[in-house]
């Protein structure tokens, strides 16, 4: 049986407003310059620790953790649902499930938040389980998270496919021996996927659905 590992942000849903506005909120609370929303698309995908290390230009872990605390102050009450499920995703998942594929979520977002989003967009009946970081950012690194997922589920890496929109998804897959598919409707690019060695790149949900229907491995 094949197992499909789906990233969440930028792959299943478009979280731009919720994430970016919450990032801006934390920066404002810290008294830092707040970049306009259009300059912050890069924050979707990486772990928050990486995001705030870059935005605050610091290695001060206490400052980074305070920024994350402030981010969550807004995100957990408002930003979580400032989000949209991509058109065609539900049908794609339903078709995969009907073929006998196992579906798991693999996201660097805390699983406690990811589960709420999956349920909100009526995808919880399609995914067996959601794997994500802990609230203390344990397994916030996607390489470690995927290794943990494979171990917990007893999966052979070669029988899985990681599907995501950023380099973190592809790098984690390669480090763990998992085939990967980069999707271009999220926040990555063909150049990003080429640089990190994605096994395949698709530009639309229709192309991904057709590919998954045609082959058991990417």
CSV table of C-alpha atoms in Angstrom, one decimal, residues 23-34:
chain,number,residue,atom,x,y,z
A,23,UNK,CA,3.9,37.4,11.9
A,24,UNK,CA,3.3,41.2,11.5
A,25,UNK,CA,1.5,41.3,14.8
A,26,UNK,CA,4.4,39.8,16.7
A,27,UNK,CA,6.9,42.1,15.1
A,28,UNK,CA,4.7,45.1,16.0
A,29,UNK,CA,4.4,43.9,19.6
A,30,UNK,CA,8.2,43.6,19.8
A,31,UNK,CA,8.6,47.2,18.5
A,32,UNK,CA,10.3,46.1,15.3
A,33,UNK,CA,9.8,47.3,11.7
A,34,UNK,CA,6.9,45.5,10.1
